[in-house]
Coordinates of C-alpha atoms in Angstrom, one line a residue:
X1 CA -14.8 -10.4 -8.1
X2 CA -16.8 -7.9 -10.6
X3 CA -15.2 -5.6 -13.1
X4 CA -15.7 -2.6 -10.5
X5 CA -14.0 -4.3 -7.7
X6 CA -11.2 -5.2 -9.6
X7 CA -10.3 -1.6 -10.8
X8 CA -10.9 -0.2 -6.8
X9 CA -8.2 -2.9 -6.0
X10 CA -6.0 -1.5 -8.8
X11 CA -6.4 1.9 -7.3
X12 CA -5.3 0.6 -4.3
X13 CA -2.2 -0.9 -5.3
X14 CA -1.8 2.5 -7.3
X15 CA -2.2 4.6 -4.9
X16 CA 0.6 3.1 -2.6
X17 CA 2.4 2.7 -5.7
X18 CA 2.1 7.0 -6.3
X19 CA 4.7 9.5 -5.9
X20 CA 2.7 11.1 -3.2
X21 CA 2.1 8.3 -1.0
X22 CA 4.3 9.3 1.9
X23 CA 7.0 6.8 2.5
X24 CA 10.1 8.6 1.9
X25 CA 11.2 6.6 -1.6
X26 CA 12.2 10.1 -3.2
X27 CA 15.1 10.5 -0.7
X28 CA 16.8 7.7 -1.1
X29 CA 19.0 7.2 -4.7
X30 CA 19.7 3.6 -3.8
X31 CA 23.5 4.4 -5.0
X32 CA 23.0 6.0 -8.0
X33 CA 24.4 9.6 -6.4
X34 CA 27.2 7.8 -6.2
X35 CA 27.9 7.4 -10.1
X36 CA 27.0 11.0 -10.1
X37 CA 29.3 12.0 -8.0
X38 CA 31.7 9.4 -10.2
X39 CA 31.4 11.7 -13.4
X40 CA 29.8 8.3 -14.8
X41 CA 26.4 10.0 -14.8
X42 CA 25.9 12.6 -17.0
X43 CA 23.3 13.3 -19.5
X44 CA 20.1 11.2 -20.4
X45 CA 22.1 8.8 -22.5
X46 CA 23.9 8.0 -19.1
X47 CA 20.6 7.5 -17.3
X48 CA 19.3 5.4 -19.9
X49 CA 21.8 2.9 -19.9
X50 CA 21.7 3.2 -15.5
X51 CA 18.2 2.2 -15.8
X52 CA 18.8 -0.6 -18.3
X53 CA 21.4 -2.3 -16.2
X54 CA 19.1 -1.6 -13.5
X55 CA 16.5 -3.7 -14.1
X56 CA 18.9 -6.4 -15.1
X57 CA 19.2 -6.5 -11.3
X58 CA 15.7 -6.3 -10.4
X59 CA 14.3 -9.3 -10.4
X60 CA 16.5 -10.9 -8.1
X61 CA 16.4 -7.7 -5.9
X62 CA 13.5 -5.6 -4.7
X63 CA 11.1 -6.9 -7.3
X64 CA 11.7 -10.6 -6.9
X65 CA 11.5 -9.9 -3.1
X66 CA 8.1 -7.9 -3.4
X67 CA 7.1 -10.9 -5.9
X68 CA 7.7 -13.9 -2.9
X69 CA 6.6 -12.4 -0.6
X70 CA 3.1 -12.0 -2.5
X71 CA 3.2 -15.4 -4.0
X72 CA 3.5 -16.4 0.0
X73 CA 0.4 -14.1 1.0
X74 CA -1.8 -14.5 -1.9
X75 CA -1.7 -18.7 -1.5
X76 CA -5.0 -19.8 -0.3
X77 CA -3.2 -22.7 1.6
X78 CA -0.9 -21.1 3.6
X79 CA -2.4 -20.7 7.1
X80 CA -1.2 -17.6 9.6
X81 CA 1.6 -20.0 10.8
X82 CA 2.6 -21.1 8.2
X83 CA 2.9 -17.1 6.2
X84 CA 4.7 -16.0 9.6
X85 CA 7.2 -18.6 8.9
X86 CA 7.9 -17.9 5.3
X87 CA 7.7 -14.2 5.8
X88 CA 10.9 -14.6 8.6
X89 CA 12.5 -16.8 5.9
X90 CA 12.3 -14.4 3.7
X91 CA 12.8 -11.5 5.7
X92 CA 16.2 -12.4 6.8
X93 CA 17.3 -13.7 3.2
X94 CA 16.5 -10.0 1.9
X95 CA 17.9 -8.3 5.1
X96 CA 21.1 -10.3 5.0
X97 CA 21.5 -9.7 1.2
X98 CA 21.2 -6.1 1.2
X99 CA 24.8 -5.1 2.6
X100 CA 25.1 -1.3 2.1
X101 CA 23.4 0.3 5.6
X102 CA 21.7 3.5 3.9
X103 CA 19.5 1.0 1.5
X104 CA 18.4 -1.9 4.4
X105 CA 17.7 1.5 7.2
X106 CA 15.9 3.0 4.3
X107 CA 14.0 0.1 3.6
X108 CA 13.2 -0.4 6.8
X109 CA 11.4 3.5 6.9
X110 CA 9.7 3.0 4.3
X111 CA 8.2 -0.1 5.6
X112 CA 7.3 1.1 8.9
X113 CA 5.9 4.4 6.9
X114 CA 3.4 2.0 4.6
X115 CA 2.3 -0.3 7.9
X116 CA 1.3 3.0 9.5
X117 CA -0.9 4.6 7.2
X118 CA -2.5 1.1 5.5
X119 CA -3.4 0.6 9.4
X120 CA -5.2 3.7 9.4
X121 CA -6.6 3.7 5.7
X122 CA -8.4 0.3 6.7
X123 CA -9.9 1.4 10.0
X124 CA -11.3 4.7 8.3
X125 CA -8.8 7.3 11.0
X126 CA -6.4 8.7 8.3
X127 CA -6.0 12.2 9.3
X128 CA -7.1 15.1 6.8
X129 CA -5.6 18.7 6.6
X130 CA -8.9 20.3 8.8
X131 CA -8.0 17.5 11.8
X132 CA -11.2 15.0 10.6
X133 CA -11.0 11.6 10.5
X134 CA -13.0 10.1 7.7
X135 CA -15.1 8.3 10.7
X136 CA -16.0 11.4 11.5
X137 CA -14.3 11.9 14.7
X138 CA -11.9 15.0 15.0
X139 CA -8.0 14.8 15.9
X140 CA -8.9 15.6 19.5
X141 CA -11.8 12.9 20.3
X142 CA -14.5 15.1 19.4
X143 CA -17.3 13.8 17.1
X144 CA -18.3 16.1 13.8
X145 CA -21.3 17.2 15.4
X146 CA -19.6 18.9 18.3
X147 CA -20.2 16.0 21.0
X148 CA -16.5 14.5 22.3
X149 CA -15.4 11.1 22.6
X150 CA -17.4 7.8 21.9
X151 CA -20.9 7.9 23.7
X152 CA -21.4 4.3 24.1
X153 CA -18.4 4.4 26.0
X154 CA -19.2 7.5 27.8
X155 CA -22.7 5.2 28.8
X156 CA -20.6 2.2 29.4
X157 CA -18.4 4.4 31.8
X158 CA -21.4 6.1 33.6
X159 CA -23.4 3.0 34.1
X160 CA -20.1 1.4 35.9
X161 CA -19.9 4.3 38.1
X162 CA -23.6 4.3 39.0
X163 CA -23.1 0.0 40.0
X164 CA -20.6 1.4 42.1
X165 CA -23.0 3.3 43.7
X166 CA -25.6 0.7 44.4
X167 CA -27.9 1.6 41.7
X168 CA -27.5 -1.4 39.8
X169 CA -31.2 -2.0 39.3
X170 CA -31.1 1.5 37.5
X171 CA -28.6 0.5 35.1
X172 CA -30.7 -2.9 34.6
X173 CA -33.5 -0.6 33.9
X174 CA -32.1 1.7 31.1
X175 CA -30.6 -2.0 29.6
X176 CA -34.2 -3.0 29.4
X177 CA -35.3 0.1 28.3
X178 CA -32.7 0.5 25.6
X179 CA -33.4 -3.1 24.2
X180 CA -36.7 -2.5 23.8
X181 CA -36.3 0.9 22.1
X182 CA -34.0 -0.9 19.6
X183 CA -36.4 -4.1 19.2
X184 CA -39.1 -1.2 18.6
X185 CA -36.5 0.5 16.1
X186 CA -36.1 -2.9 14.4
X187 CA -39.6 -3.9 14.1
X188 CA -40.2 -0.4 12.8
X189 CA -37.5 -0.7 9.7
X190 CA -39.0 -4.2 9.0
X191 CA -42.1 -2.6 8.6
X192 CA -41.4 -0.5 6.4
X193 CA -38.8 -2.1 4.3
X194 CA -42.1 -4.5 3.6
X195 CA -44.0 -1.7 2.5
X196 CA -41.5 -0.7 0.4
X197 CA -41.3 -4.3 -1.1
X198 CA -45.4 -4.2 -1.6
X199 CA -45.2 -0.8 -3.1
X200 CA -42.2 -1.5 -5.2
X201 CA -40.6 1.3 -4.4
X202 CA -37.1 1.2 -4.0
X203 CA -35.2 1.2 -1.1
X204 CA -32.6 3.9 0.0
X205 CA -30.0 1.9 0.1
X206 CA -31.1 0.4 -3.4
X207 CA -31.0 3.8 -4.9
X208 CA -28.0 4.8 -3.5
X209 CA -26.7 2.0 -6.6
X210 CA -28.6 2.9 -9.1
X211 CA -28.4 5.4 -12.0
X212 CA -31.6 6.9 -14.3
X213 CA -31.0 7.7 -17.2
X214 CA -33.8 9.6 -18.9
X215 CA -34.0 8.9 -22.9
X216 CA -36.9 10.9 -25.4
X217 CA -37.6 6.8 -25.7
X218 CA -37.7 6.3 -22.3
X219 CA -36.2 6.3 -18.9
X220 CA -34.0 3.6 -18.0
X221 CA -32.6 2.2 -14.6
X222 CA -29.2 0.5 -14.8
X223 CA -27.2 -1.1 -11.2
X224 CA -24.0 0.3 -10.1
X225 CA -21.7 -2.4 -8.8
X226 CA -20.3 -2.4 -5.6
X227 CA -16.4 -1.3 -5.8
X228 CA -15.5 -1.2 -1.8
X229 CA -14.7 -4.8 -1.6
X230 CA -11.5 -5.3 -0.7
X231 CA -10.2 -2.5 -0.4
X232 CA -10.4 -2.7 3.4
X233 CA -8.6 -5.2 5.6
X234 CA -5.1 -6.7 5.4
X235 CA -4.8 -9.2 7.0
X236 CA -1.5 -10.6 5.6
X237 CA -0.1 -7.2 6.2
X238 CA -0.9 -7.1 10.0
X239 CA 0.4 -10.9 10.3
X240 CA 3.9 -9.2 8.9
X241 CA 3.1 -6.1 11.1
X242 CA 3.5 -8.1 14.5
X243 CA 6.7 -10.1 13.4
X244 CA 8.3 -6.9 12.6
X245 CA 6.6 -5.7 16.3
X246 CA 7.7 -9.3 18.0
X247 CA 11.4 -8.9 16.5
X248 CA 11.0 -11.1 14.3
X249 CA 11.6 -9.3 11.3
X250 CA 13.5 -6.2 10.5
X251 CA 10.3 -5.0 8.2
X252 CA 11.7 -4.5 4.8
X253 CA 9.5 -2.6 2.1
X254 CA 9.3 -4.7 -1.1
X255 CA 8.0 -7.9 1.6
X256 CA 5.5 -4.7 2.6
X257 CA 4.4 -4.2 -0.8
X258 CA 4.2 -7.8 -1.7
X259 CA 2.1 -8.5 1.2
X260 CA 0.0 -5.5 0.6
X261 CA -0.7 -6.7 -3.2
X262 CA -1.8 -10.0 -1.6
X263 CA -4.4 -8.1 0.1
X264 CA -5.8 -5.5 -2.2
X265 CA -4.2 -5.8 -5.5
X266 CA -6.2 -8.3 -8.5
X267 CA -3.2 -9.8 -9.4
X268 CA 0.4 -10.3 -8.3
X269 CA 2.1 -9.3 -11.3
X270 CA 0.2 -6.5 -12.3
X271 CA 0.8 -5.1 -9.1
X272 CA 4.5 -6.1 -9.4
X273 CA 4.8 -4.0 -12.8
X274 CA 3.5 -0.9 -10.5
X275 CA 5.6 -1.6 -8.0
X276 CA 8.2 -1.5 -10.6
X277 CA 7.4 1.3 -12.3
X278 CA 7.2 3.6 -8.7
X279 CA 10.9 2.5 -8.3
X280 CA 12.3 3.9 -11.7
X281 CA 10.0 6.4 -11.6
X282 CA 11.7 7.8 -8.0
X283 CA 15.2 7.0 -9.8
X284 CA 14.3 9.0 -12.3
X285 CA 13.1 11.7 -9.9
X286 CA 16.9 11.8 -8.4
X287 CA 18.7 11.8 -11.6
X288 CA 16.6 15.0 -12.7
X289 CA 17.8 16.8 -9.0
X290 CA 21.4 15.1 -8.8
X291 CA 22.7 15.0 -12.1
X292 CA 20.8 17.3 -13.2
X293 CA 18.7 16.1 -16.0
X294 CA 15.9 18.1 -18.0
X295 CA 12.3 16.3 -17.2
X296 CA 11.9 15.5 -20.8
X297 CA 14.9 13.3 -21.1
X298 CA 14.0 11.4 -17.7
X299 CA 10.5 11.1 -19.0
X300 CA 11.7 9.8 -22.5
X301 CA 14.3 7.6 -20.2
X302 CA 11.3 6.0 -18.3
X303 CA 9.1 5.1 -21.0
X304 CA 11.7 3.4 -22.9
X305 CA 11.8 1.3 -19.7
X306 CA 8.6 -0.1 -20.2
X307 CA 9.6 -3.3 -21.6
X308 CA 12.5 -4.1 -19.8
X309 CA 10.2 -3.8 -16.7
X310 CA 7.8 -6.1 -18.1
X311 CA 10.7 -8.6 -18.8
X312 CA 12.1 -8.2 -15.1
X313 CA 8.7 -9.1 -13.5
X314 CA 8.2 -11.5 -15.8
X315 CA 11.5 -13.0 -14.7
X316 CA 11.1 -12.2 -11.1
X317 CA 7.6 -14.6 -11.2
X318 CA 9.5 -17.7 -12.0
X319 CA 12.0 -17.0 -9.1
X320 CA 12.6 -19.1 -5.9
X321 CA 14.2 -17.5 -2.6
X322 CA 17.9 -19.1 -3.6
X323 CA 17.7 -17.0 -6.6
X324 CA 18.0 -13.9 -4.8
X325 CA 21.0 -11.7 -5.1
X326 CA 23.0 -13.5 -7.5
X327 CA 23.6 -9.9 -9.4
X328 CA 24.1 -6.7 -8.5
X329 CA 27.6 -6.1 -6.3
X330 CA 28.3 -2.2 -8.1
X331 CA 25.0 -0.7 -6.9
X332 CA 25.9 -2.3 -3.9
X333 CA 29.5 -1.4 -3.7
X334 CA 28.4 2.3 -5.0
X335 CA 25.4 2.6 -1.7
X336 CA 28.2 1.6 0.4
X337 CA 30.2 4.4 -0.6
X338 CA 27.6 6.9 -0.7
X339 CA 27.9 6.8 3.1
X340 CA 31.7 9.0 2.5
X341 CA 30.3 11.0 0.0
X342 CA 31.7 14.6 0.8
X343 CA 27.9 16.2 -0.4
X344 CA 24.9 14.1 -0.5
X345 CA 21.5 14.8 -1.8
X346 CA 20.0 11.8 -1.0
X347 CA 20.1 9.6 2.0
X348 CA 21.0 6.9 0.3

């Protein structure tokens, strides 16, 4: 993995990480309207000390469970059997610790939010604002230059329809005819590309990586890297994807995001300490609508964080599965009554 490819993957595991990244985590306190509503939250002091006692829970919470579950998915040795049956495991542990309703049902969104749109990031369909699809295909089935649907498919269909008809011998025909034009095509680009070779002129595709930079000394060439491995393809995510389609698990969001560092993310923990940070920094989003807290104090509030996260991924990478959920009954006790608040905020 080159130096490139390993920042890409870091965007990737930012970018899911991101406040924008539309999965819901902003409406859901997790509890902590609760202590609002308590009169036990009430300046940045308050918060401050929320968020240290916090992630004194973490690690055996969200974070150690995003931790497992990509611990299971990034081992080498685990075939797809074997990572179904872990995932289950572990699926159920989480799901059966996590008693308050609002936080498991919001989990569950957010999961089924994140399977969604990874699915469509890694086969290039994520919709845009104009109704494109960054294969080029419109919303509606229509291609970018005008024509609808797929044509191959279109040909496929046609041909069919013509066998139907007794011209089969046509359709052999165009086969032939199409085979040839692309053995043609092929030959053609050989050609050429041995020219190219002769002439040492580089290729399109070669330039397309390269960089010129013109000096009074000189010019110089220098290589781009390639930075689109791996951030295409999860396959550990679609393995959890059809247990949670099978019923086999309830689909809970930090096993998402742990599976999802497995496949894009450079390295467990690092993508753990983002995975960290987008939870306080959503807590901290509440507390500055629910309490209500200036955005200086909840910024100065998060960044004194910073260690304390470290400390709780740190911990939450020398965890095992029975060490979940030995901590953190009042955030539970306080979701559970957030479901009687009188006025809520958040949905959780």
């Amino acid at each position: 993995m080159n130096a490139n490819e390993t920042e890409a993957r870091r965007l990737a595991m930012l970018q899911v990480c991101d406040s924008v990244f539309p999965v819901g985590a902003f409406a859901l306190s997790n509890g902590m309207e609760t202590f609002v509503q308590r009169d036990m939250l009430r300046r940045g002091g308050d918060f401050e000390e929320y968020v240290k006692n916090y992630l004194d829970i973490a690690p055996y919470k969200e974070i150690g469970q995003m931790v497992l579950a990509g611990k299971y998915a990034s081992d080498s040795r685990m075939r797809h059997a074997g990572l179904a049956k872990y995932l289950i495991e572990l699926d159920e542990l989480a799901s059966a610790l996590q008693s308050a309703r609002e936080i498991r049902e919001g989990s569950e969104r957010m999961c089924s939010r994140l399977v969604t749109l990874a699915t469509q990031m890694d086969a290039g369909q994520a919709q845009t604002s104009d109704g494109h699809r960054s294969d080029g295909q419109h919303s509606d089935g229509q291609s970018s230059d005008g024509q609808r649907g797929n044509p191959q498919s279109d040909f496929a269909a046609a041909m069919h329809g013509s066998a139907g008809n007794g011209i089969t011998d046509a359709t052999d025909s165009s086969a032939n005819a199409n085979a040839n034009a692309t053995s043609i095509a092929k030959a053609s680009t050989a050609s050429s590309t041995a020219e190219s070779d002769k002439s040492g002129i580089p290729h399109a595709d070669d330039r397309e990586h390269d960089i010129i930079a013109v000096h009074e000394q000189g010019t110089e060439r220098h290589r781009l890297q390639d930075a689109a491995d791996g951030l295409y393809g999860s396959p550990a995510l679609a393995v959890y994807a059809e247990l949670i389609s099978a019923g086999q698990c309830r689909g809970l969001h930090p096993i998402a995001m742990g599976v999802y560092a497995a496949d894009h993310a450079p390295d467990i923990r690092d993508a753990a300490i983002m995975y960290g940070y987008s939870l306080l920094s959503a807590l901290t989003m509440c507390a500055a609508k629910a309490i209500p807290l200036s955005q200086y104090a909840g910024q100065v509030a998060l960044h004194n964080s910073f260690p304390r996260l470290v400390r709780a991924v740190d911990i939450a990478m020398t965890l095992r599965p029975e060490d979940l959920g030995i901590s953190g009954a009042f955030i539970d006790i306080a979701a559970m009554q957030h479901e009687t608040l009188y006025s809520r905020l958040y949905m959780s």
